[in-house]
PDB file of C-alpha atoms and ligand atoms in Angstrom:
ATOM      1  CA  UNK A1443      84.816 123.976  71.410  1.00 51.00           C
ATOM      2  CA  UNK A1444      87.295 123.602  74.208  1.00 71.00           C
ATOM      3  CA  UNK A1445      87.061 120.662  76.619  1.00 92.00           C
ATOM      4  CA  UNK A1446      86.362 121.021  80.344  1.00 98.00           C
ATOM      5  CA  UNK A1447      89.755 119.783  81.555  1.00 98.00           C
ATOM      6  CA  UNK A1448      93.345 120.283  80.384  1.00 98.00           C
ATOM      7  CA  UNK A1449      96.745 121.645  80.980  1.00 98.00           C
ATOM      8  CA  UNK A1450      97.906 125.137  80.100  1.00 98.00           C
ATOM      9  CA  UNK A1451     101.441 126.421  79.637  1.00 98.00           C
ATOM     10  CA  UNK A1452     103.639 128.175  77.116  1.00 98.00           C
ATOM     11  CA  UNK A1453     105.118 126.489  75.228  1.00 96.00           C
ATOM     12  CA  UNK A1454     103.048 123.336  75.765  1.00 95.00           C
ATOM     13  CA  UNK A1455     104.177 121.030  72.992  1.00 86.00           C
ATOM     14  CA  UNK A1456     106.423 118.973  75.267  1.00 84.00           C
ATOM     15  CA  UNK A1457     103.756 118.069  77.871  1.00 91.00           C
ATOM     16  CA  UNK A1458     103.080 114.441  78.602  1.00 91.00           C
ATOM     17  CA  UNK A1459     100.167 115.252  80.900  1.00 96.00           C
ATOM     18  CA  UNK A1460      97.406 114.584  78.379  1.00 97.00           C
ATOM     19  CA  UNK A1461      98.711 111.059  77.799  1.00 97.00           C
ATOM     20  CA  UNK A1462      98.253 109.781  81.327  1.00 97.00           C
ATOM     21  CA  UNK A1463      95.328 112.043  82.259  1.00 98.00           C
ATOM     22  CA  UNK A1464      93.341 110.833  79.263  1.00 98.00           C
ATOM     23  CA  UNK A1465      94.103 107.190  80.200  1.00 98.00           C
ATOM     24  CA  UNK A1466      92.643 107.915  83.651  1.00 98.00           C
ATOM     25  CA  UNK A1467      89.545 109.618  82.365  1.00 98.00           C
ATOM     26  CA  UNK A1468      88.877 106.811  79.869  1.00 98.00           C
ATOM     27  CA  UNK A1469      89.366 104.154  82.556  1.00 98.00           C
ATOM     28  CA  UNK A1470      86.757 105.802  84.759  1.00 98.00           C
ATOM     29  CA  UNK A1471      84.396 106.341  81.844  1.00 97.00           C
ATOM     30  CA  UNK A1472      84.536 110.104  82.130  1.00 97.00           C
ATOM     31  CA  UNK A1473      83.640 111.491  78.730  1.00 96.00           C
ATOM     32  CA  UNK A1474      86.063 114.375  78.561  1.00 97.00           C
ATOM     33  CA  UNK A1475      89.114 115.083  76.401  1.00 98.00           C
ATOM     34  CA  UNK A1476      92.164 116.240  78.431  1.00 98.00           C
ATOM     35  CA  UNK A1477      93.516 118.991  76.217  1.00 97.00           C
ATOM     36  CA  UNK A1478      96.813 120.921  76.060  1.00 97.00           C
ATOM     37  CA  UNK A1479      96.379 124.648  75.826  1.00 97.00           C
ATOM     38  CA  UNK A1480      99.195 126.891  74.666  1.00 98.00           C
ATOM     39  CA  UNK A1481      98.406 130.181  76.463  1.00 98.00           C
ATOM     40  CA  UNK A1482     100.756 133.132  75.964  1.00 98.00           C
ATOM     41  CA  UNK A1483     101.212 135.350  79.043  1.00 98.00           C
ATOM     42  CA  UNK A1484      99.145 138.165  77.520  1.00 98.00           C
ATOM     43  CA  UNK A1485      96.221 135.787  77.029  1.00 98.00           C
ATOM     44  CA  UNK A1486      96.353 134.258  80.505  1.00 98.00           C
ATOM     45  CA  UNK A1487      93.735 136.430  82.252  1.00 98.00           C
ATOM     46  CA  UNK A1488      91.121 135.830  79.499  1.00 98.00           C
ATOM     47  CA  UNK A1489      91.831 132.095  79.441  1.00 98.00           C
ATOM     48  CA  UNK A1490      91.475 131.755  83.238  1.00 98.00           C
ATOM     49  CA  UNK A1491      88.142 133.645  83.095  1.00 97.00           C
ATOM     50  CA  UNK A1492      86.775 130.899  80.812  1.00 97.00           C
ATOM     51  CA  UNK A1493      87.393 128.350  83.602  1.00 98.00           C
ATOM     52  CA  UNK A1494      84.389 129.761  85.503  1.00 97.00           C
ATOM     53  CA  UNK A1495      81.998 128.412  82.839  1.00 97.00           C
ATOM     54  CA  UNK A1496      79.369 125.901  83.882  1.00 96.00           C
ATOM     55  CA  UNK A1497      80.683 122.392  83.331  1.00 96.00           C
ATOM     56  CA  UNK A1498      84.318 123.357  83.404  1.00 98.00           C
ATOM     57  CA  UNK A1499      86.188 121.007  85.644  1.00 98.00           C
ATOM     58  CA  UNK A1500      89.841 121.844  86.103  1.00 98.00           C
ATOM     59  CA  UNK A1501      93.082 123.076  84.617  1.00 98.00           C
ATOM     60  CA  UNK A1502      96.548 121.894  85.355  1.00 98.00           C
ATOM     61  CA  UNK A1503      98.943 124.872  85.220  1.00 98.00           C
ATOM     62  CA  UNK A1504     102.546 124.571  84.130  1.00 96.00           C
ATOM     63  CA  UNK A1505     105.401 126.942  83.243  1.00 93.00           C
ATOM     64  CA  UNK A1506     105.490 129.898  83.030  1.00 96.00           C
ATOM     65  CA  UNK A1507     102.056 130.528  84.616  1.00 98.00           C
ATOM     66  CA  UNK A1508     102.321 128.971  88.049  1.00 97.00           C
ATOM     67  CA  UNK A1509     102.752 132.313  89.869  1.00 97.00           C
ATOM     68  CA  UNK A1510     100.989 134.569  87.387  1.00 98.00           C
ATOM     69  CA  UNK A1511      97.618 132.729  87.861  1.00 98.00           C
ATOM     70  CA  UNK A1512      97.607 133.308  91.629  1.00 98.00           C
ATOM     71  CA  UNK A1513      95.904 136.718  91.585  1.00 98.00           C
ATOM     72  CA  UNK A1514      93.507 135.557  88.844  1.00 98.00           C
ATOM     73  CA  UNK A1515      91.709 132.868  90.935  1.00 98.00           C
ATOM     74  CA  UNK A1516      89.115 133.505  93.620  1.00 98.00           C
ATOM     75  CA  UNK A1517      90.665 131.461  96.413  1.00 98.00           C
ATOM     76  CA  UNK A1518      94.017 129.844  97.186  1.00 98.00           C
ATOM     77  CA  UNK A1519      94.461 126.734  99.279  1.00 98.00           C
ATOM     78  CA  UNK A1520      96.914 126.614 102.132  1.00 97.00           C
ATOM     79  CA  UNK A1521      99.346 124.541  99.939  1.00 97.00           C
ATOM     80  CA  UNK A1522      99.231 127.028  97.131  1.00 98.00           C
ATOM     81  CA  UNK A1523      99.879 129.912  99.568  1.00 97.00           C
ATOM     82  CA  UNK A1524     102.779 128.108 101.267  1.00 96.00           C
ATOM     83  CA  UNK A1525     104.455 126.927  98.076  1.00 97.00           C
ATOM     84  CA  UNK A1526     103.814 130.281  96.417  1.00 97.00           C
ATOM     85  CA  UNK A1527     102.612 128.628  93.199  1.00 98.00           C
ATOM     86  CA  UNK A1528      99.480 127.135  91.676  1.00 98.00           C
ATOM     87  CA  UNK A1529      99.629 123.999  89.577  1.00 98.00           C
ATOM     88  CA  UNK A1530      95.882 123.214  89.554  1.00 98.00           C
ATOM     89  CA  UNK A1531      92.790 125.391  89.213  1.00 98.00           C
ATOM     90  CA  UNK A1532      89.422 123.791  90.100  1.00 98.00           C
ATOM     91  CA  UNK A1533      86.068 125.214  89.153  1.00 98.00           C
ATOM     92  CA  UNK A1534      83.822 124.900  92.216  1.00 97.00           C
ATOM     93  CA  UNK A1535      80.423 126.225  91.056  1.00 95.00           C
ATOM     94  CA  UNK A1536      81.945 129.159  89.236  1.00 95.00           C
ATOM     95  CA  UNK A1537      84.496 129.905  91.930  1.00 98.00           C
ATOM     96  CA  UNK A1538      88.094 129.175  90.967  1.00 98.00           C
ATOM     97  CA  UNK A1539      90.262 127.507  93.589  1.00 98.00           C
ATOM     98  CA  UNK A1540      94.018 127.568  93.041  1.00 98.00           C
ATOM     99  CA  UNK A1541      95.937 124.695  94.605  1.00 98.00           C
ATOM    100  CA  UNK A1542      99.384 123.119  94.568  1.00 98.00           C
ATOM    101  CA  UNK A1543      99.907 119.355  94.430  1.00 98.00           C
ATOM    102  CA  UNK A1544     103.673 119.351  93.758  1.00 97.00           C
ATOM    103  CA  UNK A1545     104.459 118.618  97.400  1.00 96.00           C
ATOM    104  CA  UNK A1546     101.804 115.952  97.940  1.00 96.00           C
ATOM    105  CA  UNK A1547     102.802 114.488  94.556  1.00 96.00           C
ATOM    106  CA  UNK A1548     106.366 114.205  95.755  1.00 97.00           C
ATOM    107  CA  UNK A1549     105.269 112.434  98.950  1.00 97.00           C
ATOM    108  CA  UNK A1550     103.074 109.967  97.041  1.00 97.00           C
ATOM    109  CA  UNK A1551     105.963 109.282  94.677  1.00 96.00           C
ATOM    110  CA  UNK A1552     108.175 108.512  97.647  1.00 97.00           C
ATOM    111  CA  UNK A1553     105.585 106.325  99.341  1.00 96.00           C
ATOM    112  CA  UNK A1554     104.097 104.450  96.400  1.00 95.00           C
ATOM    113  CA  UNK A1555     107.152 104.103  94.190  1.00 93.00           C
ATOM    114  CA  UNK A1556     110.020 103.939  96.740  1.00 94.00           C
ATOM    115  CA  UNK A1557     108.047 102.596  99.734  1.00 95.00           C
ATOM    116  CA  UNK A1558     109.510 105.408 101.865  1.00 96.00           C
ATOM    117  CA  UNK A1559     107.914 107.458 104.628  1.00 96.00           C
ATOM    118  CA  UNK A1560     109.940 110.521 105.596  1.00 97.00           C
ATOM    119  CA  UNK A1561     108.421 110.803 109.106  1.00 96.00           C
ATOM    120  CA  UNK A1562     111.186 111.016 111.665  1.00 96.00           C
ATOM    121  CA  UNK A1563     114.130 110.839 109.277  1.00 97.00           C
ATOM    122  CA  UNK A1564     117.015 113.180 108.538  1.00 98.00           C
ATOM    123  CA  UNK A1565     116.741 114.686 105.061  1.00 98.00           C
ATOM    124  CA  UNK A1566     118.857 116.861 102.841  1.00 98.00           C
ATOM    125  CA  UNK A1567     117.253 118.887  99.951  1.00 98.00           C
ATOM    126  CA  UNK A1568     119.690 120.174  97.343  1.00 98.00           C
ATOM    127  CA  UNK A1569     118.487 123.453  95.812  1.00 98.00           C
ATOM    128  CA  UNK A1570     116.324 126.344  96.896  1.00 98.00           C
ATOM    129  CA  UNK A1571     114.144 127.140  93.814  1.00 96.00           C
ATOM    130  CA  UNK A1572     110.543 126.444  93.072  1.00 94.00           C
ATOM    131  CA  UNK A1573     110.771 122.653  93.225  1.00 95.00           C
ATOM    132  CA  UNK A1574     112.616 122.851  96.597  1.00 97.00           C
ATOM    133  CA  UNK A1575     109.853 125.067  98.071  1.00 97.00           C
ATOM    134  CA  UNK A1576     107.233 122.412  97.278  1.00 97.00           C
ATOM    135  CA  UNK A1577     109.320 119.626  98.679  1.00 97.00           C
ATOM    136  CA  UNK A1578     110.309 121.515 101.839  1.00 98.00           C
ATOM    137  CA  UNK A1579     106.610 122.285 102.404  1.00 97.00           C
ATOM    138  CA  UNK A1580     105.728 118.593 101.941  1.00 97.00           C
ATOM    139  CA  UNK A1581     108.487 117.372 104.267  1.00 97.00           C
ATOM    140  CA  UNK A1582     107.334 119.817 106.942  1.00 96.00           C
ATOM    141  CA  UNK A1583     103.846 118.319 106.877  1.00 94.00           C
ATOM    142  CA  UNK A1584     105.213 114.766 107.252  1.00 94.00           C
ATOM    143  CA  UNK A1585     107.180 115.386 110.417  1.00 91.00           C
ATOM    144  CA  UNK A1586     110.700 114.872 109.062  1.00 95.00           C
ATOM    145  CA  UNK A1587     113.094 114.950 112.064  1.00 95.00           C
ATOM    146  CA  UNK A1588     115.846 117.198 110.701  1.00 97.00           C
ATOM    147  CA  UNK A1589     115.976 118.976 107.376  1.00 98.00           C
ATOM    148  CA  UNK A1590     119.009 120.547 105.725  1.00 98.00           C
ATOM    149  CA  UNK A1591     118.695 122.773 102.675  1.00 98.00           C
ATOM    150  CA  UNK A1592     121.927 122.923 100.649  1.00 98.00           C
ATOM    151  CA  UNK A1593     122.154 125.460  97.880  1.00 98.00           C
ATOM    152  CA  UNK A1594     124.946 126.981  95.747  1.00 98.00           C
ATOM    153  CA  UNK A1595     123.645 130.452  96.782  1.00 98.00           C
ATOM    154  CA  UNK A1596     123.607 130.140 100.545  1.00 98.00           C
ATOM    155  CA  UNK A1597     121.328 133.123 101.016  1.00 98.00           C
ATOM    156  CA  UNK A1598     118.526 131.489  99.068  1.00 98.00           C
ATOM    157  CA  UNK A1599     118.721 128.391 101.269  1.00 98.00           C
ATOM    158  CA  UNK A1600     118.619 130.642 104.323  1.00 98.00           C
ATOM    159  CA  UNK A1601     115.522 132.448 103.115  1.00 98.00           C
ATOM    160  CA  UNK A1602     113.730 129.200 102.317  1.00 98.00           C
ATOM    161  CA  UNK A1603     114.732 127.707 105.703  1.00 98.00           C
ATOM    162  CA  UNK A1604     113.502 130.761 107.654  1.00 98.00           C
ATOM    163  CA  UNK A1605     110.213 131.001 105.760  1.00 97.00           C
ATOM    164  CA  UNK A1606     109.283 127.435 106.708  1.00 97.00           C
ATOM    165  CA  UNK A1607     110.702 127.471 110.226  1.00 97.00           C
ATOM    166  CA  UNK A1608     107.947 126.890 112.749  1.00 95.00           C
ATOM    167  CA  UNK A1609     108.056 125.358 116.224  1.00 93.00           C
ATOM    168  CA  UNK A1610     110.407 122.382 116.245  1.00 91.00           C
ATOM    169  CA  UNK A1611     110.721 122.451 112.449  1.00 95.00           C
ATOM    170  CA  UNK A1612     113.901 124.468 111.862  1.00 97.00           C
ATOM    171  CA  UNK A1613     115.675 123.605 108.557  1.00 98.00           C
ATOM    172  CA  UNK A1614     119.445 124.217 108.501  1.00 98.00           C
ATOM    173  CA  UNK A1615     120.744 126.165 105.512  1.00 98.00           C
ATOM    174  CA  UNK A1616     124.206 125.294 104.095  1.00 98.00           C
ATOM    175  CA  UNK A1617     126.170 125.900 100.901  1.00 98.00           C
ATOM    176  CA  UNK A1618     127.142 123.190  98.428  1.00 97.00           C
ATOM    177  CA  UNK A1619     130.875 122.896  99.304  1.00 96.00           C
ATOM    178  CA  UNK A1620     131.921 119.307  99.685  1.00 95.00           C
ATOM    179  CA  UNK A1621     133.289 119.912 103.195  1.00 96.00           C
ATOM    180  CA  UNK A1622     130.039 121.343 104.328  1.00 96.00           C
ATOM    181  CA  UNK A1623     127.936 118.642 102.663  1.00 98.00           C
ATOM    182  CA  UNK A1624     130.087 115.982 104.323  1.00 97.00           C
ATOM    183  CA  UNK A1625     128.712 117.111 107.732  1.00 97.00           C
ATOM    184  CA  UNK A1626     125.120 116.351 106.750  1.00 98.00           C
ATOM    185  CA  UNK A1627     124.782 114.077 103.695  1.00 98.00           C
ATOM    186  CA  UNK A1628     126.231 110.848 105.283  1.00 98.00           C
ATOM    187  CA  UNK A1629     123.684 111.080 108.106  1.00 98.00           C
ATOM    188  CA  UNK A1630     120.617 111.561 105.960  1.00 98.00           C
ATOM    189  CA  UNK A1631     118.294 108.750 104.932  1.00 98.00           C
ATOM    190  CA  UNK A1632     116.574 110.932 102.369  1.00 98.00           C
ATOM    191  CA  UNK A1633     118.401 113.013  99.783  1.00 98.00           C
ATOM    192  CA  UNK A1634     116.449 115.049  97.275  1.00 98.00           C
ATOM    193  CA  UNK A1635     117.988 116.822  94.272  1.00 98.00           C
ATOM    194  CA  UNK A1636     115.954 119.782  93.067  1.00 97.00           C
ATOM    195  CA  UNK A1637     118.871 121.572  91.401  1.00 97.00           C
ATOM    196  CA  UNK A1638     119.433 121.438  87.694  1.00 95.00           C
ATOM    197  CA  UNK A1639     122.624 119.385  88.190  1.00 97.00           C
ATOM    198  CA  UNK A1640     122.311 116.365  85.961  1.00 96.00           C
ATOM    199  CA  UNK A1641     119.616 117.811  83.664  1.00 95.00           C
ATOM    200  CA  UNK A1642     119.844 116.775  80.019  1.00 94.00           C
ATOM    201  CA  UNK A1643     120.884 119.650  77.773  1.00 91.00           C
ATOM    202  CA  UNK A1644     121.857 121.777  80.728  1.00 86.00           C
ATOM    203  CA  UNK A1645     125.332 123.118  81.558  1.00 87.00           C
ATOM    204  CA  UNK A1646     126.007 120.404  84.183  1.00 93.00           C
ATOM    205  CA  UNK A1647     124.481 117.186  82.789  1.00 94.00           C
ATOM    206  CA  UNK A1648     127.284 115.046  84.199  1.00 94.00           C
ATOM    207  CA  UNK A1649     127.327 116.716  87.598  1.00 97.00           C
ATOM    208  CA  UNK A1650     125.785 115.508  90.884  1.00 97.00           C
ATOM    209  CA  UNK A1651     125.101 117.239  94.196  1.00 98.00           C
ATOM    210  CA  UNK A1652     126.618 114.321  96.171  1.00 98.00           C
ATOM    211  CA  UNK A1653     128.911 111.388  95.448  1.00 97.00           C
ATOM    212  CA  UNK A1654     128.679 107.701  96.490  1.00 98.00           C
ATOM    213  CA  UNK A1655     131.478 108.012  99.092  1.00 98.00           C
ATOM    214  CA  UNK A1656     129.359 110.405 101.225  1.00 97.00           C
ATOM    215  CA  UNK A1657     125.972 108.675 100.774  1.00 98.00           C
ATOM    216  CA  UNK A1658     124.833 106.093 103.309  1.00 97.00           C
ATOM    217  CA  UNK A1659     123.583 102.701 102.166  1.00 97.00           C
ATOM    218  CA  UNK A1660     120.170 103.112 103.816  1.00 96.00           C
ATOM    219  CA  UNK A1661     119.440 106.258 101.891  1.00 97.00           C
ATOM    220  CA  UNK A1662     116.660 106.925  99.429  1.00 98.00           C
ATOM    221  CA  UNK A1663     117.875 109.379  96.763  1.00 98.00           C
ATOM    222  CA  UNK A1664     115.123 111.188  94.924  1.00 98.00           C
ATOM    223  CA  UNK A1665     115.934 113.224  91.812  1.00 97.00           C
ATOM    224  CA  UNK A1666     113.373 115.820  90.700  1.00 95.00           C
ATOM    225  CA  UNK A1667     115.322 115.920  87.443  1.00 94.00           C
ATOM    226  CA  UNK A1668     113.456 113.470  85.158  1.00 89.00           C
ATOM    227  CA  UNK A1669     115.403 113.858  81.889  1.00 90.00           C
ATOM    228  CA  UNK A1670     117.502 111.800  81.645  1.00 92.00           C
ATOM    229  CA  UNK A1671     115.626 109.137  83.653  1.00 90.00           C
ATOM    230  CA  UNK A1672     118.919 107.950  85.209  1.00 93.00           C
ATOM    231  CA  UNK A1673     120.931 110.968  86.366  1.00 96.00           C
ATOM    232  CA  UNK A1674     124.466 110.986  87.688  1.00 97.00           C
ATOM    233  CA  UNK A1675     123.057 111.567  91.178  1.00 98.00           C
ATOM    234  CA  UNK A1676     120.872 108.450  90.951  1.00 98.00           C
ATOM    235  CA  UNK A1677     123.851 106.393  89.792  1.00 97.00           C
ATOM    236  CA  UNK A1678     125.856 107.664  92.835  1.00 98.00           C
ATOM    237  CA  UNK A1679     122.985 106.654  95.150  1.00 98.00           C
ATOM    238  CA  UNK A1680     122.951 103.179  93.610  1.00 98.00           C
ATOM    239  CA  UNK A1681     126.690 102.838  93.862  1.00 98.00           C
ATOM    240  CA  UNK A1682     126.454 103.706  97.600  1.00 98.00           C
ATOM    241  CA  UNK A1683     123.949 100.834  98.016  1.00 98.00           C
ATOM    242  CA  UNK A1684     120.997 103.214  98.459  1.00 97.00           C
ATOM    243  CA  UNK A1685     117.657 103.338  96.689  1.00 97.00           C
ATOM    244  CA  UNK A1686     117.387 105.626  93.652  1.00 97.00           C
ATOM    245  CA  UNK A1687     114.025 107.066  92.731  1.00 96.00           C
ATOM    246  CA  UNK A1688     113.339 109.128  89.616  1.00 85.00           C
ATOM    247  CA  UNK A1689     111.575 112.370  89.041  1.00 74.00           C
ATOM    248  CA  UNK A1690     108.959 111.421  86.502  1.00 90.00           C
ATOM    249  CA  UNK A1691     106.996 109.884  89.383  1.00 95.00           C
ATOM    250  CA  UNK A1692     106.605 113.261  91.120  1.00 95.00           C
ATOM    251  CA  UNK A1693     105.355 114.798  87.880  1.00 94.00           C
ATOM    252  CA  UNK A1694     102.791 112.019  87.361  1.00 96.00           C
ATOM    253  CA  UNK A1695     101.661 112.049  90.963  1.00 98.00           C
ATOM    254  CA  UNK A1696     101.128 115.817  91.017  1.00 97.00           C
ATOM    255  CA  UNK A1697      98.816 115.098  88.053  1.00 98.00           C
ATOM    256  CA  UNK A1698      97.177 112.170  89.770  1.00 98.00           C
ATOM    257  CA  UNK A1699      96.501 114.199  92.887  1.00 98.00           C
ATOM    258  CA  UNK A1700      94.902 116.939  90.685  1.00 98.00           C
ATOM    259  CA  UNK A1701      92.938 114.311  88.785  1.00 98.00           C
ATOM    260  CA  UNK A1702      91.488 112.968  92.004  1.00 98.00           C
ATOM    261  CA  UNK A1703      90.509 116.392  93.266  1.00 98.00           C
ATOM    262  CA  UNK A1704      89.031 117.271  89.873  1.00 98.00           C
ATOM    263  CA  UNK A1705      86.954 114.124  89.467  1.00 97.00           C
ATOM    264  CA  UNK A1706      86.306 113.310  93.150  1.00 97.00           C
ATOM    265  CA  UNK A1707      87.358 109.769  92.418  1.00 98.00           C
ATOM    266  CA  UNK A1708      90.399 107.560  93.152  1.00 98.00           C
ATOM    267  CA  UNK A1709      92.745 107.553  90.141  1.00 98.00           C
ATOM    268  CA  UNK A1710      93.610 104.327  88.300  1.00 98.00           C
ATOM    269  CA  UNK A1711      97.282 104.899  89.207  1.00 98.00           C
ATOM    270  CA  UNK A1712      98.668 101.776  87.504  1.00 97.00           C
ATOM    271  CA  UNK A1713      96.872 102.504  84.246  1.00 98.00           C
ATOM    272  CA  UNK A1714      98.027 106.152  84.221  1.00 98.00           C
ATOM    273  CA  UNK A1715     101.633 105.105  84.829  1.00 97.00           C
ATOM    274  CA  UNK A1716     101.420 102.425  82.134  1.00 97.00           C
ATOM    275  CA  UNK A1717     100.202 105.054  79.672  1.00 97.00           C
ATOM    276  CA  UNK A1718     103.071 107.463  80.349  1.00 94.00           C
ATOM    277  CA  UNK A1719     105.681 104.700  80.335  1.00 92.00           C
ATOM    278  CA  UNK A1720     104.410 103.518  76.945  1.00 93.00           C
ATOM    279  CA  UNK A1721     104.541 107.089  75.642  1.00 91.00           C
ATOM    280  CA  UNK A1722     108.075 107.603  76.927  1.00 86.00           C
ATOM    281  CA  UNK A1723     109.237 104.339  75.334  1.00 85.00           C
ATOM    282  CA  UNK A1724     107.980 105.369  71.927  1.00 83.00           C
ATOM    283  CA  UNK A1725     109.195 108.957  72.073  1.00 74.00           C
TER     284      UNK A1725
HETATM  285  P1  ATR B1275     113.084 125.004  89.903  1.00 88.38           P
HETATM  286  O1  ATR B1275     111.863 125.872  89.815  1.00 88.38           O
HETATM  287  O2  ATR B1275     113.007 123.802  88.946  1.00 88.38           O
HETATM  288  O3  ATR B1275     113.438 124.568  91.279  1.00 88.38           O
HETATM  289  P2  ATR B1275     115.017 127.126  89.839  1.00 88.38           P
HETATM  290  O4  ATR B1275     114.084 127.935  90.654  1.00 88.38           O
HETATM  291  O5  ATR B1275     115.593 127.813  88.631  1.00 88.38           O
HETATM  292  O6  ATR B1275     114.296 125.820  89.256  1.00 88.38           O
HETATM  293  O7  ATR B1275     116.131 126.582  90.783  1.00 88.38           O
HETATM  294  C1  ATR B1275     117.231 125.973  90.257  1.00 88.38           C
HETATM  295  C2  ATR B1275     118.097 125.428  91.424  1.00 88.38           C
HETATM  296  O8  ATR B1275     119.232 124.772  90.835  1.00 88.38           O
HETATM  297  C3  ATR B1275     118.651 126.511  92.296  1.00 88.38           C
HETATM  298  O9  ATR B1275     118.717 126.023  93.635  1.00 88.38           O
HETATM  299  C4  ATR B1275     120.039 126.748  91.727  1.00 88.38           C
HETATM  300  O10 ATR B1275     120.982 127.258  92.651  1.00 88.38           O
HETATM  301  P3  ATR B1275     121.176 128.828  92.863  1.00 88.38           P
HETATM  302  O11 ATR B1275     120.052 129.267  93.750  1.00 88.38           O
HETATM  303  O12 ATR B1275     122.532 128.985  93.535  1.00 88.38           O
HETATM  304  O13 ATR B1275     121.087 129.474  91.510  1.00 88.38           O
HETATM  305  C5  ATR B1275     120.462 125.351  91.376  1.00 88.38           C
HETATM  306  N1  ATR B1275     121.480 125.247  90.349  1.00 88.38           N
HETATM  307  C6  ATR B1275     121.433 125.587  89.074  1.00 88.38           C
HETATM  308  N2  ATR B1275     122.637 125.353  88.472  1.00 88.38           N
HETATM  309  C7  ATR B1275     123.473 124.905  89.442  1.00 88.38           C
HETATM  310  C8  ATR B1275     124.849 124.596  89.446  1.00 88.38           C
HETATM  311  N3  ATR B1275     125.596 124.573  88.359  1.00 88.38           N
HETATM  312  N4  ATR B1275     125.348 124.101  90.644  1.00 88.38           N
HETATM  313  C9  ATR B1275     124.659 124.061  91.758  1.00 88.38           C
HETATM  314  N5  ATR B1275     123.345 124.414  91.811  1.00 88.38           N
HETATM  315  C10 ATR B1275     122.715 124.855  90.669  1.00 88.38           C
END
C-alpha cells in the first residue's frame, strides 16, 4: 500500500527529497514513510485522484508535473496562481489544495543560510524561466526596492516584468549583454542566477551571468543551480568579496515549507539539512 506522503515526478530516481523529509518525519515521531512516486504523464490524473483518500497528507510535485497538476486540484493558493506552478498538493478533508513554496523556500534560504533580508535592496535576477518566476514573486512580497530581470531573450524578461508589475513594484527588463549588465549589476546587493549557466552537464558549465569585476563587495550572490555546488558564478561572487549562497538550500527549504504545511508543525531544519548533506557526501 502506498504511504500518505511523498514526492511525484517522472523520472524520479534522482530525487533527494525522501532523504531529508524522512529525517524530519522521524524526528517528530510521525509514523509515515516519505515515498518517491514515478508517475508518467498519462497516469497523472489517476494518481492525483488517490490523494483525496482519507488519511492522505500531501504530495510534493516535481518535474514535469508542476503545471499539469494545476487543473487537477480543487483549489489553488495565491502563490500557486502567481507562480503558475504547483509544487505541493495538500489533502484538506478530501479537498486538494495546490500550493507553491519555491518562492518562500528561496526567501528562507536567503534568510536562514545567508542571513540576508531583501527588503529595500536593489536586486538583479538572471533568467526568466520557471525558477525566475518563483523568485520574482517572492522578491515582490518582501518589498525589494528595485528589481532588474536580465535574460538572454529580452522579450521573456519583459513579459515576466510586466506580469508582476503592480503599484511601485516595476521590474526593469534587460538583455544579458555585458554593457547592459554593467548598468545594473554593480549597484545590486542581491544577484540571483536562475539561468542554466554553470549547470553541470549543460552546454555552459563554465559560464557565469556576471563576473567579479562588476560585482560589488557587499553583494549576496545566490545560485539556483545546485549541481555543481560551487558554480562559476559563486566563485565570481566570492572573488568580488561578496557572499556566495548555493541552490541546494532553496530546494531543501521548499521541501521544509511544504513539510510544515503538511504536518502543521515546525520542521527540525538542522536535522533535515544534516540528512541531505550526509546523503550528498556519500553519493
Ligand atoms: P527553469 O524552469 O529552471 O527556470 P527554464 O524555464 O528552461 O528553466 O529557463 C532557463 C533559463 O536559462 C532561461 O532564462 C534561459 O534564457 P532564454 O529565455 O533566453 O532561453 C536561460 N538560459 C539557458 N541557456 C542560456 C545561455 N546559454 N545563456 C544565457 N541564458 C541561458
